[in-house]
Amino acid sequence: MNHDKNNKGLGMSSSKANPIDKVSVYVAAGLVSGAGALLLNVLPLLFGALAEKFGLGENQLGNLALAMNLGFGLLGLASLLWVRRVSWRLIAALSSLLVIAMVLYVVSEPTFESLFVIMALAGAGTGALYALAMTIFGDSAQPERAFGFKLGLETVPGATLLVLLPVAVMPVWGFHGMLLTIALAMLLTGIAPLLWVPARSARVVEASRASGQASAARRPIVWLSLVASLVFLTGIMAVWAFLELIGKKTGLSGDTIGAVLAVGFIINAGGGFMASSIGLKAGRFVPLAVIILAQLAGLVLLAQFGSFATYVIGAVLFLFSINFVLAYTFGIMAEFDVSGKLVALGALCLSAGAAFGPAISGLLIEQFGYTAAFIFSGACSVLALIAYGAAVLRSQQLLRREQDAGGLVLSRL
């Protein structure tokens, strides 16, 4: 399935400079997106510290994760109502302040019931930030490149904290130092860059000019890409949640596994930047298919439980694919979302995948072993590729119909 580069003009006009497609906006909005993903990215360290500080068990930690993901997903869904009506800078500032307030409130050592509410509200704040970033980058005239950059840059704050917290912060300042560092990171990524984030979208005017028929023709492409994103993330989270345990089954120490995952996290960012650099030079479908095949090879290597080398190579191939694939699924979604609203549902895909993937995988592991979890993850990737391929095919058909219609109009003039 080769993508016609003329398709680039569908859904957004590129006749004038796009205010989103500036390096300063990319960097600023990418940091805001990093703020939205920050708690999810440092969750293993945060939950480990909470378990030690408050004596929480696995079931209680699972409930806290559920609360955070519910808050994240519900605010991502609710953003459809206000993300195009309220100042983007105001949304980012208020959402960041909510997360900072909730993180700092943990310093007071609240009860578990209060922690549950705190995690739900913190998740809501990060969900609003992530939905906002999805909307901002969705306004790009080159969405695949924009989302590749976004997904790459948003990983950097989390990866930085994963290195700094256990090495430089917690040994010296302990639990409270960790919370203060997370709050400071939210301030630097969610609020400090806002001067370079546009206050509002320029796409609303363009979307209002689109006919209802044109919008209806594009909508199936958007929903197919959303399905592809959700299914892919579910499969990813099904394995990501157990990567540490998989490493231990290979015979590796906790320190070694932590180092591998930290490097893998950085490689994950590289996948997003590579997708940004490739863009549509090789079409839409071929790059994604190649990366999905590489990811499947990584799953096979992880399933061997054989050695340090197979674990490292498998983890690298697996983690590299995440941001690369999402850059393309989110990209086609943004390009054909005439209203500019549905792209914000990418935040809901993330929270739903994080909620359902580990739950399904855990059940499969208990019943059938780790092999079943790898098969499930691989099947999700294949299904996501099929849904994405259907979206690409439909976009090509739509382009041809519009070109034929345009030619027919010209012939009558």
PDB file of N, CA, C and O in Angstrom, residues 5-74:
ATOM      1  N   LYS A   5       1.557  11.097  -2.114  1.00  0.00           N
ATOM      2  CA  LYS A   5       1.940  12.279  -1.353  1.00  0.00           C
ATOM      3  C   LYS A   5       0.936  13.410  -1.498  1.00  0.00           C
ATOM      4  O   LYS A   5       0.874  14.314  -0.684  1.00  0.00           O
ATOM      5  N   ASN A   6       0.124  13.356  -2.566  1.00  0.00           N
ATOM      6  CA  ASN A   6      -0.899  14.381  -2.689  1.00  0.00           C
ATOM      7  C   ASN A   6      -1.942  14.288  -1.596  1.00  0.00           C
ATOM      8  O   ASN A   6      -2.657  15.238  -1.314  1.00  0.00           O
ATOM      9  N   ASN A   7      -1.994  13.106  -0.979  1.00  0.00           N
ATOM     10  CA  ASN A   7      -2.953  12.901   0.105  1.00  0.00           C
ATOM     11  C   ASN A   7      -2.684  13.819   1.276  1.00  0.00           C
ATOM     12  O   ASN A   7      -3.527  14.036   2.132  1.00  0.00           O
ATOM     13  N   LYS A   8      -1.501  14.371   1.296  1.00  0.00           N
ATOM     14  CA  LYS A   8      -1.071  15.224   2.387  1.00  0.00           C
ATOM     15  C   LYS A   8      -1.985  16.424   2.578  1.00  0.00           C
ATOM     16  O   LYS A   8      -2.120  16.964   3.659  1.00  0.00           O
ATOM     17  N   GLY A   9      -2.629  16.853   1.502  1.00  0.00           N
ATOM     18  CA  GLY A   9      -3.462  18.025   1.603  1.00  0.00           C
ATOM     19  C   GLY A   9      -4.844  17.756   2.140  1.00  0.00           C
ATOM     20  O   GLY A   9      -5.602  18.673   2.405  1.00  0.00           O
ATOM     21  N   LEU A  10      -5.232  16.490   2.281  1.00  0.00           N
ATOM     22  CA  LEU A  10      -6.571  16.173   2.749  1.00  0.00           C
ATOM     23  C   LEU A  10      -6.739  16.604   4.182  1.00  0.00           C
ATOM     24  O   LEU A  10      -5.928  16.339   5.031  1.00  0.00           O
ATOM     25  N   GLY A  11      -7.863  17.236   4.458  1.00  0.00           N
ATOM     26  CA  GLY A  11      -8.197  17.549   5.841  1.00  0.00           C
ATOM     27  C   GLY A  11      -7.592  18.840   6.347  1.00  0.00           C
ATOM     28  O   GLY A  11      -8.096  19.442   7.269  1.00  0.00           O
ATOM     29  N   MET A  12      -6.480  19.285   5.773  1.00  0.00           N
ATOM     30  CA  MET A  12      -5.867  20.531   6.202  1.00  0.00           C
ATOM     31  C   MET A  12      -5.256  21.240   5.007  1.00  0.00           C
ATOM     32  O   MET A  12      -4.630  20.622   4.158  1.00  0.00           O
ATOM     33  N   SER A  13      -5.424  22.486   4.956  1.00  0.00           N
ATOM     34  CA  SER A  13      -4.817  23.276   3.896  1.00  0.00           C
ATOM     35  C   SER A  13      -3.372  23.559   4.232  1.00  0.00           C
ATOM     36  O   SER A  13      -3.022  23.911   5.335  1.00  0.00           O
ATOM     37  N   SER A  14      -2.478  23.413   3.255  1.00  0.00           N
ATOM     38  CA  SER A  14      -1.066  23.725   3.459  1.00  0.00           C
ATOM     39  C   SER A  14      -0.632  24.900   2.604  1.00  0.00           C
ATOM     40  O   SER A  14       0.526  25.104   2.333  1.00  0.00           O
ATOM     41  N   SER A  15      -1.629  25.691   2.119  1.00  0.00           N
ATOM     42  CA  SER A  15      -1.320  26.810   1.247  1.00  0.00           C
ATOM     43  C   SER A  15      -0.638  27.951   1.989  1.00  0.00           C
ATOM     44  O   SER A  15      -0.065  28.831   1.394  1.00  0.00           O
ATOM     45  N   LYS A  16      -0.735  27.949   3.300  1.00  0.00           N
ATOM     46  CA  LYS A  16      -0.051  28.974   4.076  1.00  0.00           C
ATOM     47  C   LYS A  16       0.722  28.304   5.196  1.00  0.00           C
ATOM     48  O   LYS A  16       0.478  27.161   5.544  1.00  0.00           O
ATOM     49  N   ALA A  17       1.671  29.044   5.746  1.00  0.00           N
ATOM     50  CA  ALA A  17       2.503  28.480   6.801  1.00  0.00           C
ATOM     51  C   ALA A  17       1.636  28.063   7.981  1.00  0.00           C
ATOM     52  O   ALA A  17       0.789  28.823   8.442  1.00  0.00           O
ATOM     53  N   ASN A  18       1.866  26.860   8.452  1.00  0.00           N
ATOM     54  CA  ASN A  18       1.090  26.346   9.567  1.00  0.00           C
ATOM     55  C   ASN A  18       1.730  26.799  10.871  1.00  0.00           C
ATOM     56  O   ASN A  18       2.912  26.532  11.111  1.00  0.00           O
ATOM     57  N   PRO A  19       0.972  27.472  11.750  1.00  0.00           N
ATOM     58  CA  PRO A  19       1.571  27.975  13.002  1.00  0.00           C
ATOM     59  C   PRO A  19       2.030  26.864  13.937  1.00  0.00           C
ATOM     60  O   PRO A  19       2.814  27.125  14.852  1.00  0.00           O
ATOM     61  N   ILE A  20       1.551  25.658  13.727  1.00  0.00           N
ATOM     62  CA  ILE A  20       1.966  24.530  14.561  1.00  0.00           C
ATOM     63  C   ILE A  20       3.334  24.012  14.150  1.00  0.00           C
ATOM     64  O   ILE A  20       4.125  23.576  14.985  1.00  0.00           O
ATOM     65  N   ASP A  21       3.608  24.053  12.841  1.00  0.00           N
ATOM     66  CA  ASP A  21       4.828  23.434  12.312  1.00  0.00           C
ATOM     67  C   ASP A  21       6.039  24.340  12.458  1.00  0.00           C
ATOM     68  O   ASP A  21       6.665  24.761  11.474  1.00  0.00           O
ATOM     69  N   LYS A  22       6.353  24.671  13.688  1.00  0.00           N
ATOM     70  CA  LYS A  22       7.555  25.437  14.035  1.00  0.00           C
ATOM     71  C   LYS A  22       8.329  24.653  15.085  1.00  0.00           C
ATOM     72  O   LYS A  22       7.731  23.982  15.928  1.00  0.00           O
ATOM     73  N   VAL A  23       9.637  24.752  15.039  1.00  0.00           N
ATOM     74  CA  VAL A  23      10.465  24.023  16.002  1.00  0.00           C
ATOM     75  C   VAL A  23      10.118  24.419  17.431  1.00  0.00           C
ATOM     76  O   VAL A  23      10.020  23.572  18.325  1.00  0.00           O
ATOM     77  N   SER A  24       9.912  25.717  17.656  1.00  0.00           N
ATOM     78  CA  SER A  24       9.609  26.183  19.015  1.00  0.00           C
ATOM     79  C   SER A  24       8.305  25.581  19.537  1.00  0.00           C
ATOM     80  O   SER A  24       8.219  25.169  20.707  1.00  0.00           O
ATOM     81  N   VAL A  25       7.290  25.486  18.669  1.00  0.00           N
ATOM     82  CA  VAL A  25       6.011  24.896  19.082  1.00  0.00           C
ATOM     83  C   VAL A  25       6.167  23.402  19.298  1.00  0.00           C
ATOM     84  O   VAL A  25       5.635  22.839  20.266  1.00  0.00           O
ATOM     85  N   TYR A  26       6.899  22.742  18.407  1.00  0.00           N
ATOM     86  CA  TYR A  26       7.125  21.299  18.557  1.00  0.00           C
ATOM     87  C   TYR A  26       7.776  20.988  19.901  1.00  0.00           C
ATOM     88  O   TYR A  26       7.363  20.077  20.615  1.00  0.00           O
ATOM     89  N   VAL A  27       8.817  21.751  20.237  1.00  0.00           N
ATOM     90  CA  VAL A  27       9.541  21.488  21.486  1.00  0.00           C
ATOM     91  C   VAL A  27       8.648  21.793  22.687  1.00  0.00           C
ATOM     92  O   VAL A  27       8.557  20.997  23.631  1.00  0.00           O
ATOM     93  N   ALA A  28       7.978  22.954  22.668  1.00  0.00           N
ATOM     94  CA  ALA A  28       7.143  23.340  23.806  1.00  0.00           C
ATOM     95  C   ALA A  28       5.983  22.373  24.005  1.00  0.00           C
ATOM     96  O   ALA A  28       5.734  21.899  25.117  1.00  0.00           O
ATOM     97  N   ALA A  29       5.276  22.050  22.925  1.00  0.00           N
ATOM     98  CA  ALA A  29       4.142  21.127  23.030  1.00  0.00           C
ATOM     99  C   ALA A  29       4.618  19.712  23.344  1.00  0.00           C
ATOM    100  O   ALA A  29       3.913  18.947  24.014  1.00  0.00           O
ATOM    101  N   GLY A  30       5.810  19.349  22.868  1.00  0.00           N
ATOM    102  CA  GLY A  30       6.368  18.034  23.200  1.00  0.00           C
ATOM    103  C   GLY A  30       6.659  17.912  24.684  1.00  0.00           C
ATOM    104  O   GLY A  30       6.447  16.853  25.291  1.00  0.00           O
ATOM    105  N   LEU A  31       7.127  19.008  25.300  1.00  0.00           N
ATOM    106  CA  LEU A  31       7.360  18.994  26.748  1.00  0.00           C
ATOM    107  C   LEU A  31       6.044  18.914  27.516  1.00  0.00           C
ATOM    108  O   LEU A  31       5.948  18.224  28.536  1.00  0.00           O
ATOM    109  N   VAL A  32       5.018  19.613  27.027  1.00  0.00           N
ATOM    110  CA  VAL A  32       3.687  19.508  27.648  1.00  0.00           C
ATOM    111  C   VAL A  32       3.187  18.062  27.568  1.00  0.00           C
ATOM    112  O   VAL A  32       2.617  17.533  28.529  1.00  0.00           O
ATOM    113  N   SER A  33       3.408  17.431  26.426  1.00  0.00           N
ATOM    114  CA  SER A  33       3.038  16.024  26.288  1.00  0.00           C
ATOM    115  C   SER A  33       3.835  15.152  27.251  1.00  0.00           C
ATOM    116  O   SER A  33       3.307  14.195  27.829  1.00  0.00           O
ATOM    117  N   GLY A  34       5.113  15.506  27.447  1.00  0.00           N
ATOM    118  CA  GLY A  34       5.937  14.789  28.410  1.00  0.00           C
ATOM    119  C   GLY A  34       5.398  14.919  29.821  1.00  0.00           C
ATOM    120  O   GLY A  34       5.458  13.973  30.610  1.00  0.00           O
ATOM    121  N   ALA A  35       4.850  16.111  30.140  1.00  0.00           N
ATOM    122  CA  ALA A  35       4.208  16.295  31.444  1.00  0.00           C
ATOM    123  C   ALA A  35       2.991  15.392  31.574  1.00  0.00           C
ATOM    124  O   ALA A  35       2.723  14.820  32.635  1.00  0.00           O
ATOM    125  N   GLY A  36       2.245  15.242  30.472  1.00  0.00           N
ATOM    126  CA  GLY A  36       1.085  14.374  30.491  1.00  0.00           C
ATOM    127  C   GLY A  36       1.432  12.910  30.675  1.00  0.00           C
ATOM    128  O   GLY A  36       0.646  12.141  31.238  1.00  0.00           O
ATOM    129  N   ALA A  37       2.593  12.506  30.191  1.00  0.00           N
ATOM    130  CA  ALA A  37       3.005  11.104  30.290  1.00  0.00           C
ATOM    131  C   ALA A  37       3.911  10.827  31.483  1.00  0.00           C
ATOM    132  O   ALA A  37       4.292   9.678  31.716  1.00  0.00           O
ATOM    133  N   LEU A  38       4.249  11.869  32.261  1.00  0.00           N
ATOM    134  CA  LEU A  38       5.296  11.744  33.270  1.00  0.00           C
ATOM    135  C   LEU A  38       4.963  10.711  34.346  1.00  0.00           C
ATOM    136  O   LEU A  38       5.790   9.845  34.666  1.00  0.00           O
ATOM    137  N   LEU A  39       3.769  10.782  34.924  1.00  0.00           N
ATOM    138  CA  LEU A  39       3.429   9.856  36.000  1.00  0.00           C
ATOM    139  C   LEU A  39       3.380   8.408  35.500  1.00  0.00           C
ATOM    140  O   LEU A  39       3.799   7.489  36.212  1.00  0.00           O
ATOM    141  N   LEU A  40       2.867   8.202  34.290  1.00  0.00           N
ATOM    142  CA  LEU A  40       2.852   6.852  33.729  1.00  0.00           C
ATOM    143  C   LEU A  40       4.271   6.331  33.535  1.00  0.00           C
ATOM    144  O   LEU A  40       4.559   5.156  33.783  1.00  0.00           O
ATOM    145  N   ASN A  41       5.178   7.206  33.099  1.00  0.00           N
ATOM    146  CA  ASN A  41       6.544   6.781  32.810  1.00  0.00           C
ATOM    147  C   ASN A  41       7.339   6.452  34.072  1.00  0.00           C
ATOM    148  O   ASN A  41       8.209   5.575  34.057  1.00  0.00           O
ATOM    149  N   VAL A  42       7.066   7.157  35.179  1.00  0.00           N
ATOM    150  CA  VAL A  42       7.820   6.901  36.417  1.00  0.00           C
ATOM    151  C   VAL A  42       7.023   6.039  37.393  1.00  0.00           C
ATOM    152  O   VAL A  42       7.423   5.886  38.548  1.00  0.00           O
ATOM    153  N   LEU A  43       5.922   5.460  36.910  1.00  0.00           N
ATOM    154  CA  LEU A  43       5.033   4.719  37.792  1.00  0.00           C
ATOM    155  C   LEU A  43       5.718   3.589  38.566  1.00  0.00           C
ATOM    156  O   LEU A  43       5.441   3.409  39.758  1.00  0.00           O
ATOM    157  N   PRO A  44       6.617   2.805  37.931  1.00  0.00           N
ATOM    158  CA  PRO A  44       7.274   1.737  38.707  1.00  0.00           C
ATOM    159  C   PRO A  44       8.019   2.271  39.931  1.00  0.00           C
ATOM    160  O   PRO A  44       7.923   1.702  41.023  1.00  0.00           O
ATOM    161  N   LEU A  45       8.770   3.365  39.753  1.00  0.00           N
ATOM    162  CA  LEU A  45       9.501   3.944  40.881  1.00  0.00           C
ATOM    163  C   LEU A  45       8.549   4.559  41.909  1.00  0.00           C
ATOM    164  O   LEU A  45       8.734   4.407  43.123  1.00  0.00           O
ATOM    165  N   LEU A  46       7.529   5.258  41.429  1.00  0.00           N
ATOM    166  CA  LEU A  46       6.577   5.893  42.331  1.00  0.00           C
ATOM    167  C   LEU A  46       5.837   4.856  43.162  1.00  0.00           C
ATOM    168  O   LEU A  46       5.700   4.997  44.392  1.00  0.00           O
ATOM    169  N   PHE A  47       5.389   3.790  42.531  1.00  0.00           N
ATOM    170  CA  PHE A  47       4.649   2.753  43.250  1.00  0.00           C
ATOM    171  C   PHE A  47       5.555   1.985  44.206  1.00  0.00           C
ATOM    172  O   PHE A  47       5.122   1.586  45.288  1.00  0.00           O
ATOM    173  N   GLY A  48       6.797   1.792  43.800  1.00  0.00           N
ATOM    174  CA  GLY A  48       7.735   1.144  44.713  1.00  0.00           C
ATOM    175  C   GLY A  48       7.943   1.960  45.969  1.00  0.00           C
ATOM    176  O   GLY A  48       7.975   1.429  47.089  1.00  0.00           O
ATOM    177  N   ALA A  49       8.060   3.286  45.808  1.00  0.00           N
ATOM    178  CA  ALA A  49       8.241   4.168  46.961  1.00  0.00           C
ATOM    179  C   ALA A  49       6.984   4.230  47.814  1.00  0.00           C
ATOM    180  O   ALA A  49       7.058   4.238  49.053  1.00  0.00           O
ATOM    181  N   LEU A  50       5.809   4.268  47.169  1.00  0.00           N
ATOM    182  CA  LEU A  50       4.548   4.282  47.918  1.00  0.00           C
ATOM    183  C   LEU A  50       4.360   2.993  48.713  1.00  0.00           C
ATOM    184  O   LEU A  50       3.898   3.011  49.863  1.00  0.00           O
ATOM    185  N   ALA A  51       4.717   1.872  48.095  1.00  0.00           N
ATOM    186  CA  ALA A  51       4.582   0.580  48.784  1.00  0.00           C
ATOM    187  C   ALA A  51       5.457   0.538  50.027  1.00  0.00           C
ATOM    188  O   ALA A  51       5.039   0.058  51.093  1.00  0.00           O
ATOM    189  N   GLU A  52       6.680   1.047  49.899  1.00  0.00           N
ATOM    190  CA  GLU A  52       7.602   1.037  51.038  1.00  0.00           C
ATOM    191  C   GLU A  52       7.183   2.029  52.117  1.00  0.00           C
ATOM    192  O   GLU A  52       7.244   1.728  53.310  1.00  0.00           O
ATOM    193  N   LYS A  53       6.729   3.207  51.709  1.00  0.00           N
ATOM    194  CA  LYS A  53       6.387   4.258  52.668  1.00  0.00           C
ATOM    195  C   LYS A  53       5.100   3.940  53.436  1.00  0.00           C
ATOM    196  O   LYS A  53       5.016   4.150  54.656  1.00  0.00           O
ATOM    197  N   PHE A  54       4.084   3.432  52.721  1.00  0.00           N
ATOM    198  CA  PHE A  54       2.780   3.227  53.335  1.00  0.00           C
ATOM    199  C   PHE A  54       2.457   1.753  53.596  1.00  0.00           C
ATOM    200  O   PHE A  54       1.368   1.444  54.087  1.00  0.00           O
ATOM    201  N   GLY A  55       3.397   0.852  53.249  1.00  0.00           N
ATOM    202  CA  GLY A  55       3.158  -0.569  53.458  1.00  0.00           C
ATOM    203  C   GLY A  55       2.021  -1.110  52.612  1.00  0.00           C
ATOM    204  O   GLY A  55       1.227  -1.948  53.077  1.00  0.00           O
ATOM    205  N   LEU A  56       1.930  -0.686  51.364  1.00  0.00           N
ATOM    206  CA  LEU A  56       0.843  -1.112  50.481  1.00  0.00           C
ATOM    207  C   LEU A  56       1.166  -2.445  49.822  1.00  0.00           C
ATOM    208  O   LEU A  56       2.317  -2.723  49.472  1.00  0.00           O
ATOM    209  N   GLY A  57       0.138  -3.248  49.595  1.00  0.00           N
ATOM    210  CA  GLY A  57       0.290  -4.508  48.897  1.00  0.00           C
ATOM    211  C   GLY A  57       0.011  -4.353  47.415  1.00  0.00           C
ATOM    212  O   GLY A  57      -0.401  -3.288  46.943  1.00  0.00           O
ATOM    213  N   GLU A  58       0.207  -5.454  46.662  1.00  0.00           N
ATOM    214  CA  GLU A  58       0.020  -5.417  45.214  1.00  0.00           C
ATOM    215  C   GLU A  58      -1.405  -5.037  44.836  1.00  0.00           C
ATOM    216  O   GLU A  58      -1.638  -4.287  43.878  1.00  0.00           O
ATOM    217  N   ASN A  59      -2.388  -5.573  45.579  1.00  0.00           N
ATOM    218  CA  ASN A  59      -3.774  -5.274  45.258  1.00  0.00           C
ATOM    219  C   ASN A  59      -4.078  -3.789  45.449  1.00  0.00           C
ATOM    220  O   ASN A  59      -4.762  -3.163  44.624  1.00  0.00           O
ATOM    221  N   GLN A  60      -3.542  -3.199  46.515  1.00  0.00           N
ATOM    222  CA  GLN A  60      -3.758  -1.767  46.752  1.00  0.00           C
ATOM    223  C   GLN A  60      -3.076  -0.919  45.681  1.00  0.00           C
ATOM    224  O   GLN A  60      -3.638   0.076  45.205  1.00  0.00           O
ATOM    225  N   LEU A  61      -1.862  -1.322  45.293  1.00  0.00           N
ATOM    226  CA  LEU A  61      -1.166  -0.600  44.226  1.00  0.00           C
ATOM    227  C   LEU A  61      -1.936  -0.713  42.915  1.00  0.00           C
ATOM    228  O   LEU A  61      -2.022   0.251  42.140  1.00  0.00           O
ATOM    229  N   GLY A  62      -2.491  -1.894  42.666  1.00  0.00           N
ATOM    230  CA  GLY A  62      -3.300  -2.073  41.461  1.00  0.00           C
ATOM    231  C   GLY A  62      -4.514  -1.155  41.453  1.00  0.00           C
ATOM    232  O   GLY A  62      -4.878  -0.592  40.408  1.00  0.00           O
ATOM    233  N   ASN A  63      -5.130  -0.980  42.617  1.00  0.00           N
ATOM    234  CA  ASN A  63      -6.271  -0.074  42.716  1.00  0.00           C
ATOM    235  C   ASN A  63      -5.860   1.380  42.475  1.00  0.00           C
ATOM    236  O   ASN A  63      -6.604   2.160  41.861  1.00  0.00           O
ATOM    237  N   LEU A  64      -4.680   1.751  42.959  1.00  0.00           N
ATOM    238  CA  LEU A  64      -4.187   3.104  42.707  1.00  0.00           C
ATOM    239  C   LEU A  64      -3.910   3.316  41.214  1.00  0.00           C
ATOM    240  O   LEU A  64      -4.200   4.386  40.657  1.00  0.00           O
ATOM    241  N   ALA A  65      -3.359   2.292  40.559  1.00  0.00           N
ATOM    242  CA  ALA A  65      -3.118   2.382  39.111  1.00  0.00           C
ATOM    243  C   ALA A  65      -4.441   2.515  38.364  1.00  0.00           C
ATOM    244  O   ALA A  65      -4.556   3.272  37.387  1.00  0.00           O
ATOM    245  N   LEU A  66      -5.444   1.754  38.824  1.00  0.00           N
ATOM    246  CA  LEU A  66      -6.764   1.844  38.202  1.00  0.00           C
ATOM    247  C   LEU A  66      -7.331   3.250  38.353  1.00  0.00           C
ATOM    248  O   LEU A  66      -7.881   3.823  37.397  1.00  0.00           O
ATOM    249  N   ALA A  67      -7.200   3.827  39.548  1.00  0.00           N
ATOM    250  CA  ALA A  67      -7.700   5.185  39.781  1.00  0.00           C
ATOM    251  C   ALA A  67      -7.025   6.185  38.856  1.00  0.00           C
ATOM    252  O   ALA A  67      -7.681   7.056  38.256  1.00  0.00           O
ATOM    253  N   MET A  68      -5.708   6.078  38.717  1.00  0.00           N
ATOM    254  CA  MET A  68      -4.986   7.007  37.871  1.00  0.00           C
ATOM    255  C   MET A  68      -5.393   6.869  36.411  1.00  0.00           C
ATOM    256  O   MET A  68      -5.623   7.861  35.710  1.00  0.00           O
ATOM    257  N   ASN A  69      -5.530   5.626  35.938  1.00  0.00           N
ATOM    258  CA  ASN A  69      -5.901   5.406  34.539  1.00  0.00           C
ATOM    259  C   ASN A  69      -7.334   5.832  34.259  1.00  0.00           C
ATOM    260  O   ASN A  69      -7.645   6.322  33.170  1.00  0.00           O
ATOM    261  N   LEU A  70      -8.214   5.648  35.241  1.00  0.00           N
ATOM    262  CA  LEU A  70      -9.592   6.105  35.063  1.00  0.00           C
ATOM    263  C   LEU A  70      -9.641   7.631  34.951  1.00  0.00           C
ATOM    264  O   LEU A  70     -10.324   8.180  34.083  1.00  0.00           O
ATOM    265  N   GLY A  71      -8.909   8.319  35.835  1.00  0.00           N
ATOM    266  CA  GLY A  71      -8.854   9.774  35.752  1.00  0.00           C
ATOM    267  C   GLY A  71      -8.258  10.243  34.436  1.00  0.00           C
ATOM    268  O   GLY A  71      -8.771  11.170  33.792  1.00  0.00           O
ATOM    269  N   PHE A  72      -7.194   9.583  34.018  1.00  0.00           N
ATOM    270  CA  PHE A  72      -6.511   9.914  32.762  1.00  0.00           C
ATOM    271  C   PHE A  72      -7.474   9.761  31.586  1.00  0.00           C
ATOM    272  O   PHE A  72      -7.615  10.656  30.746  1.00  0.00           O
ATOM    273  N   GLY A  73      -8.156   8.605  31.516  1.00  0.00           N
ATOM    274  CA  GLY A  73      -9.037   8.325  30.390  1.00  0.00           C
ATOM    275  C   GLY A  73     -10.279   9.191  30.374  1.00  0.00           C
ATOM    276  O   GLY A  73     -10.704   9.677  29.311  1.00  0.00           O
ATOM    277  N   LEU A  74     -10.882   9.426  31.544  1.00  0.00           N
ATOM    278  CA  LEU A  74     -12.108  10.221  31.586  1.00  0.00           C
ATOM    279  C   LEU A  74     -11.857  11.666  31.187  1.00  0.00           C
ATOM    280  O   LEU A  74     -12.662  12.267  30.472  1.00  0.00           O
TER     281      LEU A  74
END
